[in-house]
Amino acid sequence: MPSLATVYEPYFPIGAAVEPQTLLSQGNLLAAQVNSLVAENAMKWERIHPRPGDDPSSYDFTGADAIVEFARAHGMRLRGHTFVWHNQVPPWVFQDSSGQASKTDVLQRMRGHMSALLAHFRGEVYCWDVVNEAVTDTGEWRADSPWFRAAGADDDGDGVPDYIVQAFEHARATAPGVKLFYNDYNIEGGAKLDRVVSLVKALRGRGVVDGVGIQGHWSLYGPGPELVRSAIERLAALDVEVQVTELDLSVYRPGDSSSLAELSPGLAAEQASRYASYFKVFRDEAEARRLTAVTFWGIADDHTWLDSFPVTGRKDWPLLFDTHHRPKSAFRAVAQW
Ligand code: XIL
């Protein structure tokens, strides 16, 4: 069986999101197929910094360190995911004894958290998703994010919520050699892409962003590969790297909550042909030096977040290998063109 990492060597690293337990259940497949990893959950605030305060006893690096070890043992690169996101952050980050914590306190906690992780993973993690999903699908700032509520005011009048700029500036000052990314989904077009473009321009003007992650939680129903191409080109024109950071292709239409009992041969073939079209775009864009990495959100269909999202308990088959780790037709479409 070909190795994706080898086949794509001339183009870009091939990555996968992992959990400490999938390093065990999927370790052989990962070692054979990818040369880059990202922690699916193990570096998120609630896992890595579960307890209030900022001393070593507040942190728990156990799960993340297992991933670092595996990456090092197999000579893989490692992406960092993620510092500032509205999900999977403990409530204490935004509270104090009198209720809502002040903007000053919340930003100080944010900086302390980032400093601790940047120090702990120094030399191991080559890039970080500094801010994740700060924009809504209609292109507004995500005002219901606890970060926005606490520190979303634009006191310096640069058009960007202060917590975003401060996160990037702090990361840059603390770890000048690490690549800093803004990461989001549904940014292939429309008002959301427009907003992300203006955000990246503002951050680029300050010299504090290096890349944009297009998550790539797509489906058999879209987005069209040419739309993806135009998004990559528009972002790359801002003089930043573009990566696809969380690729998977659901077999369900967005908004549809019906479920299938199995992946039919017809759907498997459609999935293969969609994967083929996306990877044709990826190879073209890599040759033009506009796309620098592709990371799948998992490796095989026995472990995918889409089994619990957006419909709890519904089986999905979004990845290149089946639940028994056998290559699907989607794998062949990506590995042999
Ligand atoms: C998901 C994980 O895959 C799940 O295990 C977890 O329960 C929720 O988060 N965008 C992101 C990722 O940036 O961090 C999310 O990961 C999927 C959507």
PDB file of C-alpha atoms in Angstrom, residues 34-314:
ATOM      1  CA  VAL A  34       1.311  10.613   7.862  1.00  0.00           C
ATOM      2  CA  ASN A  35       4.286  12.808   8.699  1.00  0.00           C
ATOM      3  CA  SER A  36       2.471  15.414  10.763  1.00  0.00           C
ATOM      4  CA  LEU A  37       0.130  15.344  13.774  1.00  0.00           C
ATOM      5  CA  VAL A  38      -2.199  17.650  15.638  1.00  0.00           C
ATOM      6  CA  ALA A  39      -3.918  16.980  18.966  1.00  0.00           C
ATOM      7  CA  GLU A  40      -7.654  16.585  18.404  1.00  0.00           C
ATOM      8  CA  ASN A  41      -8.356  17.683  22.009  1.00  0.00           C
ATOM      9  CA  ALA A  42      -5.278  17.154  24.176  1.00  0.00           C
ATOM     10  CA  MET A  43      -3.898  20.697  23.839  1.00  0.00           C
ATOM     11  CA  LYS A  44      -7.232  22.469  24.346  1.00  0.00           C
ATOM     12  CA  TRP A  45      -7.570  24.606  27.460  1.00  0.00           C
ATOM     13  CA  GLU A  46      -9.976  22.339  29.384  1.00  0.00           C
ATOM     14  CA  ARG A  47      -7.631  19.365  28.969  1.00  0.00           C
ATOM     15  CA  ILE A  48      -4.238  20.958  29.389  1.00  0.00           C
ATOM     16  CA  HIS A  49      -5.073  23.702  31.897  1.00  0.00           C
ATOM     17  CA  PRO A  50      -8.075  22.376  33.801  1.00  0.00           C
ATOM     18  CA  ARG A  51      -7.440  24.073  37.168  1.00  0.00           C
ATOM     19  CA  PRO A  52      -7.541  27.788  38.058  1.00  0.00           C
ATOM     20  CA  GLY A  53      -4.248  29.577  38.488  1.00  0.00           C
ATOM     21  CA  ASP A  54      -1.101  29.597  36.488  1.00  0.00           C
ATOM     22  CA  ASP A  55       1.401  27.471  38.338  1.00  0.00           C
ATOM     23  CA  PRO A  56       2.522  23.999  37.255  1.00  0.00           C
ATOM     24  CA  SER A  57      -0.162  22.296  39.352  1.00  0.00           C
ATOM     25  CA  SER A  58      -2.856  24.027  37.253  1.00  0.00           C
ATOM     26  CA  TYR A  59      -1.707  22.254  34.098  1.00  0.00           C
ATOM     27  CA  ASP A  60      -1.932  18.636  32.919  1.00  0.00           C
ATOM     28  CA  PHE A  61       0.392  17.847  30.038  1.00  0.00           C
ATOM     29  CA  THR A  62      -0.007  14.049  30.179  1.00  0.00           C
ATOM     30  CA  GLY A  63      -2.109  13.507  27.053  1.00  0.00           C
ATOM     31  CA  ALA A  64      -0.315  16.140  24.986  1.00  0.00           C
ATOM     32  CA  ASP A  65       3.098  14.776  25.957  1.00  0.00           C
ATOM     33  CA  ALA A  66       2.139  11.310  24.682  1.00  0.00           C
ATOM     34  CA  ILE A  67       1.435  12.911  21.314  1.00  0.00           C
ATOM     35  CA  VAL A  68       4.730  14.830  21.380  1.00  0.00           C
ATOM     36  CA  GLU A  69       6.555  11.561  22.128  1.00  0.00           C
ATOM     37  CA  PHE A  70       4.877   9.727  19.240  1.00  0.00           C
ATOM     38  CA  ALA A  71       5.626  12.571  16.829  1.00  0.00           C
ATOM     39  CA  ARG A  72       9.246  12.673  17.909  1.00  0.00           C
ATOM     40  CA  ALA A  73       9.672   8.885  17.740  1.00  0.00           C
ATOM     41  CA  HIS A  74       8.355   8.880  14.159  1.00  0.00           C
ATOM     42  CA  GLY A  75      10.010  12.077  12.955  1.00  0.00           C
ATOM     43  CA  MET A  76       6.679  13.821  12.457  1.00  0.00           C
ATOM     44  CA  ARG A  77       5.941  17.530  12.638  1.00  0.00           C
ATOM     45  CA  LEU A  78       3.409  18.733  15.159  1.00  0.00           C
ATOM     46  CA  ARG A  79       0.806  21.511  14.879  1.00  0.00           C
ATOM     47  CA  GLY A  80      -0.498  23.232  18.017  1.00  0.00           C
ATOM     48  CA  HIS A  81      -4.270  23.490  18.433  1.00  0.00           C
ATOM     49  CA  THR A  82      -5.523  25.813  19.954  1.00  0.00           C
ATOM     50  CA  PHE A  83      -5.024  28.758  22.357  1.00  0.00           C
ATOM     51  CA  VAL A  84      -8.093  30.979  22.031  1.00  0.00           C
ATOM     52  CA  TRP A  85     -11.411  29.352  21.158  1.00  0.00           C
ATOM     53  CA  HIS A  86     -14.966  29.770  22.467  1.00  0.00           C
ATOM     54  CA  ASN A  87     -15.351  26.035  23.172  1.00  0.00           C
ATOM     55  CA  GLN A  88     -13.636  23.701  25.627  1.00  0.00           C
ATOM     56  CA  VAL A  89     -12.454  26.476  27.963  1.00  0.00           C
ATOM     57  CA  PRO A  90     -13.272  26.123  31.676  1.00  0.00           C
ATOM     58  CA  PRO A  91     -15.672  28.764  33.051  1.00  0.00           C
ATOM     59  CA  TRP A  92     -13.180  29.956  35.687  1.00  0.00           C
ATOM     60  CA  VAL A  93     -11.123  31.624  32.935  1.00  0.00           C
ATOM     61  CA  PHE A  94     -13.855  34.258  32.615  1.00  0.00           C
ATOM     62  CA  GLN A  95     -14.947  34.545  36.245  1.00  0.00           C
ATOM     63  CA  ASP A  96     -13.816  36.092  39.462  1.00  0.00           C
ATOM     64  CA  SER A  97     -15.355  36.219  42.923  1.00  0.00           C
ATOM     65  CA  SER A  98     -17.748  39.009  41.926  1.00  0.00           C
ATOM     66  CA  GLY A  99     -18.920  37.422  38.665  1.00  0.00           C
ATOM     67  CA  GLN A 100     -17.531  38.260  35.246  1.00  0.00           C
ATOM     68  CA  ALA A 101     -13.762  38.793  35.363  1.00  0.00           C
ATOM     69  CA  SER A 102     -12.353  42.059  34.017  1.00  0.00           C
ATOM     70  CA  LYS A 103     -10.866  42.403  30.556  1.00  0.00           C
ATOM     71  CA  THR A 104      -7.450  42.949  32.141  1.00  0.00           C
ATOM     72  CA  ASP A 105      -7.658  39.745  34.170  1.00  0.00           C
ATOM     73  CA  VAL A 106      -8.958  37.616  31.306  1.00  0.00           C
ATOM     74  CA  LEU A 107      -6.217  38.841  28.970  1.00  0.00           C
ATOM     75  CA  GLN A 108      -3.625  38.186  31.642  1.00  0.00           C
ATOM     76  CA  ARG A 109      -4.882  34.610  32.038  1.00  0.00           C
ATOM     77  CA  MET A 110      -4.812  34.194  28.268  1.00  0.00           C
ATOM     78  CA  ARG A 111      -1.197  35.371  28.109  1.00  0.00           C
ATOM     79  CA  GLY A 112      -0.166  33.180  31.038  1.00  0.00           C
ATOM     80  CA  HIS A 113      -1.730  30.134  29.405  1.00  0.00           C
ATOM     81  CA  MET A 114      -0.065  30.842  26.072  1.00  0.00           C
ATOM     82  CA  SER A 115       3.334  31.450  27.671  1.00  0.00           C
ATOM     83  CA  ALA A 116       3.143  28.164  29.577  1.00  0.00           C
ATOM     84  CA  LEU A 117       2.265  26.153  26.465  1.00  0.00           C
ATOM     85  CA  LEU A 118       4.750  27.926  24.205  1.00  0.00           C
ATOM     86  CA  ALA A 119       7.483  27.177  26.762  1.00  0.00           C
ATOM     87  CA  HIS A 120       6.411  23.568  27.324  1.00  0.00           C
ATOM     88  CA  PHE A 121       6.235  22.718  23.604  1.00  0.00           C
ATOM     89  CA  ARG A 122       9.218  24.814  22.519  1.00  0.00           C
ATOM     90  CA  GLY A 123      11.080  23.046  19.720  1.00  0.00           C
ATOM     91  CA  GLU A 124       8.288  20.462  19.348  1.00  0.00           C
ATOM     92  CA  VAL A 125       5.328  22.406  17.965  1.00  0.00           C
ATOM     93  CA  TYR A 126       6.173  24.333  14.790  1.00  0.00           C
ATOM     94  CA  CYS A 127       2.918  26.287  14.450  1.00  0.00           C
ATOM     95  CA  TRP A 128      -0.073  27.214  16.596  1.00  0.00           C
ATOM     96  CA  ASP A 129      -3.695  27.949  15.835  1.00  0.00           C
ATOM     97  CA  VAL A 130      -3.549  31.076  17.998  1.00  0.00           C
ATOM     98  CA  VAL A 131      -7.187  32.018  17.495  1.00  0.00           C
ATOM     99  CA  ASN A 132      -9.839  29.572  16.319  1.00  0.00           C
ATOM    100  CA  GLU A 133     -13.287  30.421  14.883  1.00  0.00           C
ATOM    101  CA  ALA A 134     -13.622  34.086  15.906  1.00  0.00           C
ATOM    102  CA  VAL A 135     -16.032  34.923  13.062  1.00  0.00           C
ATOM    103  CA  THR A 136     -19.663  33.849  12.568  1.00  0.00           C
ATOM    104  CA  ASP A 137     -21.045  32.298   9.381  1.00  0.00           C
ATOM    105  CA  THR A 138     -22.524  35.674   8.443  1.00  0.00           C
ATOM    106  CA  GLY A 139     -19.194  37.437   8.771  1.00  0.00           C
ATOM    107  CA  GLU A 140     -19.657  39.133  12.161  1.00  0.00           C
ATOM    108  CA  TRP A 141     -17.299  38.874  15.100  1.00  0.00           C
ATOM    109  CA  ARG A 142     -18.499  35.973  17.244  1.00  0.00           C
ATOM    110  CA  ALA A 143     -20.089  38.112  19.970  1.00  0.00           C
ATOM    111  CA  ASP A 144     -21.339  35.132  22.008  1.00  0.00           C
ATOM    112  CA  SER A 145     -17.787  33.899  22.570  1.00  0.00           C
ATOM    113  CA  PRO A 146     -16.726  34.255  26.206  1.00  0.00           C
ATOM    114  CA  TRP A 147     -13.507  35.838  24.898  1.00  0.00           C
ATOM    115  CA  PHE A 148     -15.478  38.459  23.017  1.00  0.00           C
ATOM    116  CA  ARG A 149     -17.722  39.151  25.995  1.00  0.00           C
ATOM    117  CA  ALA A 150     -14.763  39.636  28.308  1.00  0.00           C
ATOM    118  CA  ALA A 151     -12.213  41.233  25.991  1.00  0.00           C
ATOM    119  CA  GLY A 152     -13.857  41.848  22.641  1.00  0.00           C
ATOM    120  CA  ALA A 153     -13.946  45.645  22.870  1.00  0.00           C
ATOM    121  CA  ASP A 154     -11.896  47.352  20.182  1.00  0.00           C
ATOM    122  CA  ASP A 155     -10.282  49.925  22.472  1.00  0.00           C
ATOM    123  CA  ASP A 156      -7.431  50.643  20.080  1.00  0.00           C
ATOM    124  CA  GLY A 157      -9.846  51.258  17.201  1.00  0.00           C
ATOM    125  CA  ASP A 158      -8.100  49.003  14.677  1.00  0.00           C
ATOM    126  CA  GLY A 159     -11.348  47.257  13.710  1.00  0.00           C
ATOM    127  CA  VAL A 160     -10.425  43.983  15.427  1.00  0.00           C
ATOM    128  CA  PRO A 161     -11.563  42.793  18.887  1.00  0.00           C
ATOM    129  CA  ASP A 162      -8.640  43.416  21.250  1.00  0.00           C
ATOM    130  CA  TYR A 163      -8.367  39.810  22.475  1.00  0.00           C
ATOM    131  CA  ILE A 164      -7.482  38.623  18.964  1.00  0.00           C
ATOM    132  CA  VAL A 165      -4.712  41.134  18.382  1.00  0.00           C
ATOM    133  CA  GLN A 166      -3.332  40.622  21.886  1.00  0.00           C
ATOM    134  CA  ALA A 167      -3.242  36.857  21.478  1.00  0.00           C
ATOM    135  CA  PHE A 168      -1.217  37.111  18.271  1.00  0.00           C
ATOM    136  CA  GLU A 169       1.067  39.832  19.618  1.00  0.00           C
ATOM    137  CA  HIS A 170       1.774  37.862  22.763  1.00  0.00           C
ATOM    138  CA  ALA A 171       2.515  34.670  20.829  1.00  0.00           C
ATOM    139  CA  ARG A 172       4.872  36.535  18.495  1.00  0.00           C
ATOM    140  CA  ALA A 173       6.723  38.234  21.341  1.00  0.00           C
ATOM    141  CA  THR A 174       6.993  35.011  23.364  1.00  0.00           C
ATOM    142  CA  ALA A 175       7.976  32.595  20.589  1.00  0.00           C
ATOM    143  CA  PRO A 176       9.320  34.460  17.562  1.00  0.00           C
ATOM    144  CA  GLY A 177      10.269  31.232  15.744  1.00  0.00           C
ATOM    145  CA  VAL A 178       6.811  29.664  15.853  1.00  0.00           C
ATOM    146  CA  LYS A 179       4.360  30.087  12.975  1.00  0.00           C
ATOM    147  CA  LEU A 180       1.113  31.718  14.022  1.00  0.00           C
ATOM    148  CA  PHE A 181      -2.192  30.774  12.391  1.00  0.00           C
ATOM    149  CA  TYR A 182      -5.776  31.966  12.344  1.00  0.00           C
ATOM    150  CA  ASN A 183      -7.997  28.881  11.841  1.00  0.00           C
ATOM    151  CA  ASP A 184     -11.695  28.710  10.858  1.00  0.00           C
ATOM    152  CA  TYR A 185     -14.388  26.783   8.961  1.00  0.00           C
ATOM    153  CA  ASN A 186     -16.765  27.809   6.159  1.00  0.00           C
ATOM    154  CA  ILE A 187     -14.222  30.326   4.897  1.00  0.00           C
ATOM    155  CA  GLU A 188     -14.353  29.220   1.271  1.00  0.00           C
ATOM    156  CA  GLY A 189     -16.403  32.278   0.308  1.00  0.00           C
ATOM    157  CA  GLY A 190     -19.036  34.852   1.262  1.00  0.00           C
ATOM    158  CA  ALA A 191     -19.065  37.389   4.058  1.00  0.00           C
ATOM    159  CA  LYS A 192     -17.170  35.078   6.402  1.00  0.00           C
ATOM    160  CA  LEU A 193     -14.186  34.897   4.047  1.00  0.00           C
ATOM    161  CA  ASP A 194     -14.348  38.687   3.570  1.00  0.00           C
ATOM    162  CA  ARG A 195     -14.118  39.185   7.330  1.00  0.00           C
ATOM    163  CA  VAL A 196     -11.237  36.742   7.671  1.00  0.00           C
ATOM    164  CA  VAL A 197      -9.399  38.526   4.850  1.00  0.00           C
ATOM    165  CA  SER A 198      -9.748  41.852   6.659  1.00  0.00           C
ATOM    166  CA  LEU A 199      -8.649  40.260   9.940  1.00  0.00           C
ATOM    167  CA  VAL A 200      -5.570  38.735   8.347  1.00  0.00           C
ATOM    168  CA  LYS A 201      -4.683  42.054   6.680  1.00  0.00           C
ATOM    169  CA  ALA A 202      -4.853  43.805  10.054  1.00  0.00           C
ATOM    170  CA  LEU A 203      -2.704  41.150  11.741  1.00  0.00           C
ATOM    171  CA  ARG A 204      -0.290  41.036   8.817  1.00  0.00           C
ATOM    172  CA  GLY A 205       0.118  44.803   9.092  1.00  0.00           C
ATOM    173  CA  ARG A 206       1.380  44.237  12.629  1.00  0.00           C
ATOM    174  CA  GLY A 207       3.597  41.342  11.533  1.00  0.00           C
ATOM    175  CA  VAL A 208       1.937  38.881  13.883  1.00  0.00           C
ATOM    176  CA  VAL A 209       0.323  36.267  11.623  1.00  0.00           C
ATOM    177  CA  ASP A 210       1.979  33.695   9.342  1.00  0.00           C
ATOM    178  CA  GLY A 211      -0.861  31.554   8.123  1.00  0.00           C
ATOM    179  CA  VAL A 212      -4.526  30.793   7.754  1.00  0.00           C
ATOM    180  CA  GLY A 213      -6.023  27.373   8.383  1.00  0.00           C
ATOM    181  CA  ILE A 214      -8.992  26.410   6.249  1.00  0.00           C
ATOM    182  CA  GLN A 215     -10.481  23.687   8.434  1.00  0.00           C
ATOM    183  CA  GLY A 216     -12.045  21.673   5.608  1.00  0.00           C
ATOM    184  CA  HIS A 217     -15.000  20.068   7.381  1.00  0.00           C
ATOM    185  CA  TRP A 218     -16.703  19.462   4.058  1.00  0.00           C
ATOM    186  CA  SER A 219     -19.194  16.952   2.655  1.00  0.00           C
ATOM    187  CA  LEU A 220     -20.260  15.155  -0.499  1.00  0.00           C
ATOM    188  CA  TYR A 221     -22.423  18.206  -1.162  1.00  0.00           C
ATOM    189  CA  GLY A 222     -19.826  20.961  -1.084  1.00  0.00           C
ATOM    190  CA  PRO A 223     -18.081  23.298  -1.217  1.00  0.00           C
ATOM    191  CA  GLY A 224     -17.092  22.986  -4.865  1.00  0.00           C
ATOM    192  CA  PRO A 225     -13.379  22.418  -5.480  1.00  0.00           C
ATOM    193  CA  GLU A 226     -13.099  25.584  -7.548  1.00  0.00           C
ATOM    194  CA  LEU A 227     -14.487  27.640  -4.678  1.00  0.00           C
ATOM    195  CA  VAL A 228     -11.855  26.089  -2.439  1.00  0.00           C
ATOM    196  CA  ARG A 229      -9.215  27.008  -5.004  1.00  0.00           C
ATOM    197  CA  SER A 230     -10.325  30.634  -5.097  1.00  0.00           C
ATOM    198  CA  ALA A 231     -10.304  30.862  -1.276  1.00  0.00           C
ATOM    199  CA  ILE A 232      -6.752  29.480  -1.105  1.00  0.00           C
ATOM    200  CA  GLU A 233      -5.643  31.978  -3.748  1.00  0.00           C
ATOM    201  CA  ARG A 234      -7.323  34.944  -2.089  1.00  0.00           C
ATOM    202  CA  LEU A 235      -5.795  34.147   1.295  1.00  0.00           C
ATOM    203  CA  ALA A 236      -2.348  33.343  -0.082  1.00  0.00           C
ATOM    204  CA  ALA A 237      -2.370  36.724  -1.858  1.00  0.00           C
ATOM    205  CA  LEU A 238      -2.236  38.315   1.620  1.00  0.00           C
ATOM    206  CA  ASP A 239       1.310  36.962   1.872  1.00  0.00           C
ATOM    207  CA  VAL A 240       0.486  34.265   4.422  1.00  0.00           C
ATOM    208  CA  GLU A 241       0.723  30.478   4.271  1.00  0.00           C
ATOM    209  CA  VAL A 242      -2.481  28.564   3.733  1.00  0.00           C
ATOM    210  CA  GLN A 243      -3.025  25.102   5.188  1.00  0.00           C
ATOM    211  CA  VAL A 244      -6.015  22.778   5.165  1.00  0.00           C
ATOM    212  CA  THR A 245      -6.101  21.891   8.843  1.00  0.00           C
ATOM    213  CA  GLU A 246      -9.076  19.632   9.672  1.00  0.00           C
ATOM    214  CA  LEU A 247     -10.087  17.817   6.516  1.00  0.00           C
ATOM    215  CA  ASP A 248     -12.959  15.326   6.510  1.00  0.00           C
ATOM    216  CA  LEU A 249     -15.832  14.721   4.070  1.00  0.00           C
ATOM    217  CA  SER A 250     -19.149  13.883   5.683  1.00  0.00           C
ATOM    218  CA  VAL A 251     -21.495  11.729   3.630  1.00  0.00           C
ATOM    219  CA  TYR A 252     -24.445  13.783   4.932  1.00  0.00           C
ATOM    220  CA  ARG A 253     -25.789  17.039   3.552  1.00  0.00           C
ATOM    221  CA  PRO A 254     -25.346  19.939   6.030  1.00  0.00           C
ATOM    222  CA  GLY A 255     -28.588  20.369   7.961  1.00  0.00           C
ATOM    223  CA  ASP A 256     -29.816  16.853   7.170  1.00  0.00           C
ATOM    224  CA  SER A 257     -30.272  14.799  10.339  1.00  0.00           C
ATOM    225  CA  SER A 258     -31.253  11.485   8.728  1.00  0.00           C
ATOM    226  CA  SER A 259     -28.881   8.538   9.188  1.00  0.00           C
ATOM    227  CA  LEU A 260     -27.530   5.774   6.981  1.00  0.00           C
ATOM    228  CA  ALA A 261     -26.872   2.214   8.110  1.00  0.00           C
ATOM    229  CA  GLU A 262     -23.736   1.864   6.012  1.00  0.00           C
ATOM    230  CA  LEU A 263     -21.558   3.574   3.441  1.00  0.00           C
ATOM    231  CA  SER A 264     -23.024   2.334   0.148  1.00  0.00           C
ATOM    232  CA  PRO A 265     -20.687   1.671  -2.796  1.00  0.00           C
ATOM    233  CA  GLY A 266     -22.312   4.586  -4.621  1.00  0.00           C
ATOM    234  CA  LEU A 267     -21.593   7.059  -1.838  1.00  0.00           C
ATOM    235  CA  ALA A 268     -18.097   5.658  -1.398  1.00  0.00           C
ATOM    236  CA  ALA A 269     -17.461   6.325  -5.097  1.00  0.00           C
ATOM    237  CA  GLU A 270     -18.818   9.874  -4.827  1.00  0.00           C
ATOM    238  CA  GLN A 271     -16.643  10.481  -1.834  1.00  0.00           C
ATOM    239  CA  ALA A 272     -13.596   9.192  -3.704  1.00  0.00           C
ATOM    240  CA  SER A 273     -14.250  11.463  -6.637  1.00  0.00           C
ATOM    241  CA  ARG A 274     -14.705  14.523  -4.380  1.00  0.00           C
ATOM    242  CA  TYR A 275     -11.495  13.744  -2.537  1.00  0.00           C
ATOM    243  CA  ALA A 276      -9.774  13.388  -5.933  1.00  0.00           C
ATOM    244  CA  SER A 277     -10.972  16.830  -7.044  1.00  0.00           C
ATOM    245  CA  TYR A 278      -9.923  18.523  -3.818  1.00  0.00           C
ATOM    246  CA  PHE A 279      -6.476  16.970  -3.927  1.00  0.00           C
ATOM    247  CA  LYS A 280      -6.026  18.044  -7.532  1.00  0.00           C
ATOM    248  CA  VAL A 281      -6.621  21.610  -6.312  1.00  0.00           C
ATOM    249  CA  PHE A 282      -4.262  21.055  -3.362  1.00  0.00           C
ATOM    250  CA  ARG A 283      -1.446  19.786  -5.621  1.00  0.00           C
ATOM    251  CA  ASP A 284      -1.873  22.696  -8.030  1.00  0.00           C
ATOM    252  CA  GLU A 285      -1.862  25.202  -5.200  1.00  0.00           C
ATOM    253  CA  ALA A 286       1.149  23.573  -3.560  1.00  0.00           C
ATOM    254  CA  GLU A 287       3.062  23.752  -6.843  1.00  0.00           C
ATOM    255  CA  ALA A 288       2.248  27.462  -6.939  1.00  0.00           C
ATOM    256  CA  ARG A 289       3.518  27.704  -3.316  1.00  0.00           C
ATOM    257  CA  ARG A 290       0.163  28.815  -2.001  1.00  0.00           C
ATOM    258  CA  LEU A 291      -0.773  25.717   0.054  1.00  0.00           C
ATOM    259  CA  THR A 292       1.747  24.344   2.537  1.00  0.00           C
ATOM    260  CA  ALA A 293       0.092  21.473   4.472  1.00  0.00           C
ATOM    261  CA  VAL A 294      -2.979  19.233   4.563  1.00  0.00           C
ATOM    262  CA  THR A 295      -4.154  17.687   7.844  1.00  0.00           C
ATOM    263  CA  PHE A 296      -7.051  15.233   8.152  1.00  0.00           C
ATOM    264  CA  TRP A 297      -9.287  15.352  11.233  1.00  0.00           C
ATOM    265  CA  GLY A 298      -8.563  11.687  11.985  1.00  0.00           C
ATOM    266  CA  ILE A 299      -7.265   8.857   9.836  1.00  0.00           C
ATOM    267  CA  ALA A 300      -9.841   6.038   9.804  1.00  0.00           C
ATOM    268  CA  ASP A 301     -13.621   5.847  10.187  1.00  0.00           C
ATOM    269  CA  ASP A 302     -13.468   4.007  13.541  1.00  0.00           C
ATOM    270  CA  HIS A 303     -12.613   7.340  15.168  1.00  0.00           C
ATOM    271  CA  THR A 304     -14.304  10.484  13.892  1.00  0.00           C
ATOM    272  CA  TRP A 305     -15.867  13.424  15.720  1.00  0.00           C
ATOM    273  CA  LEU A 306     -18.663  13.313  13.105  1.00  0.00           C
ATOM    274  CA  ASP A 307     -20.109  10.260  14.911  1.00  0.00           C
ATOM    275  CA  SER A 308     -21.248  12.731  17.559  1.00  0.00           C
ATOM    276  CA  PHE A 309     -21.537  15.965  15.580  1.00  0.00           C
ATOM    277  CA  PRO A 310     -23.859  17.456  14.423  1.00  0.00           C
ATOM    278  CA  VAL A 311     -26.118  14.489  15.231  1.00  0.00           C
ATOM    279  CA  THR A 312     -25.231  12.513  18.360  1.00  0.00           C
ATOM    280  CA  GLY A 313     -24.772   8.793  17.803  1.00  0.00           C
ATOM    281  CA  ARG A 314     -25.083   8.876  13.995  1.00  0.00           C
TER     282      ARG A 314
END
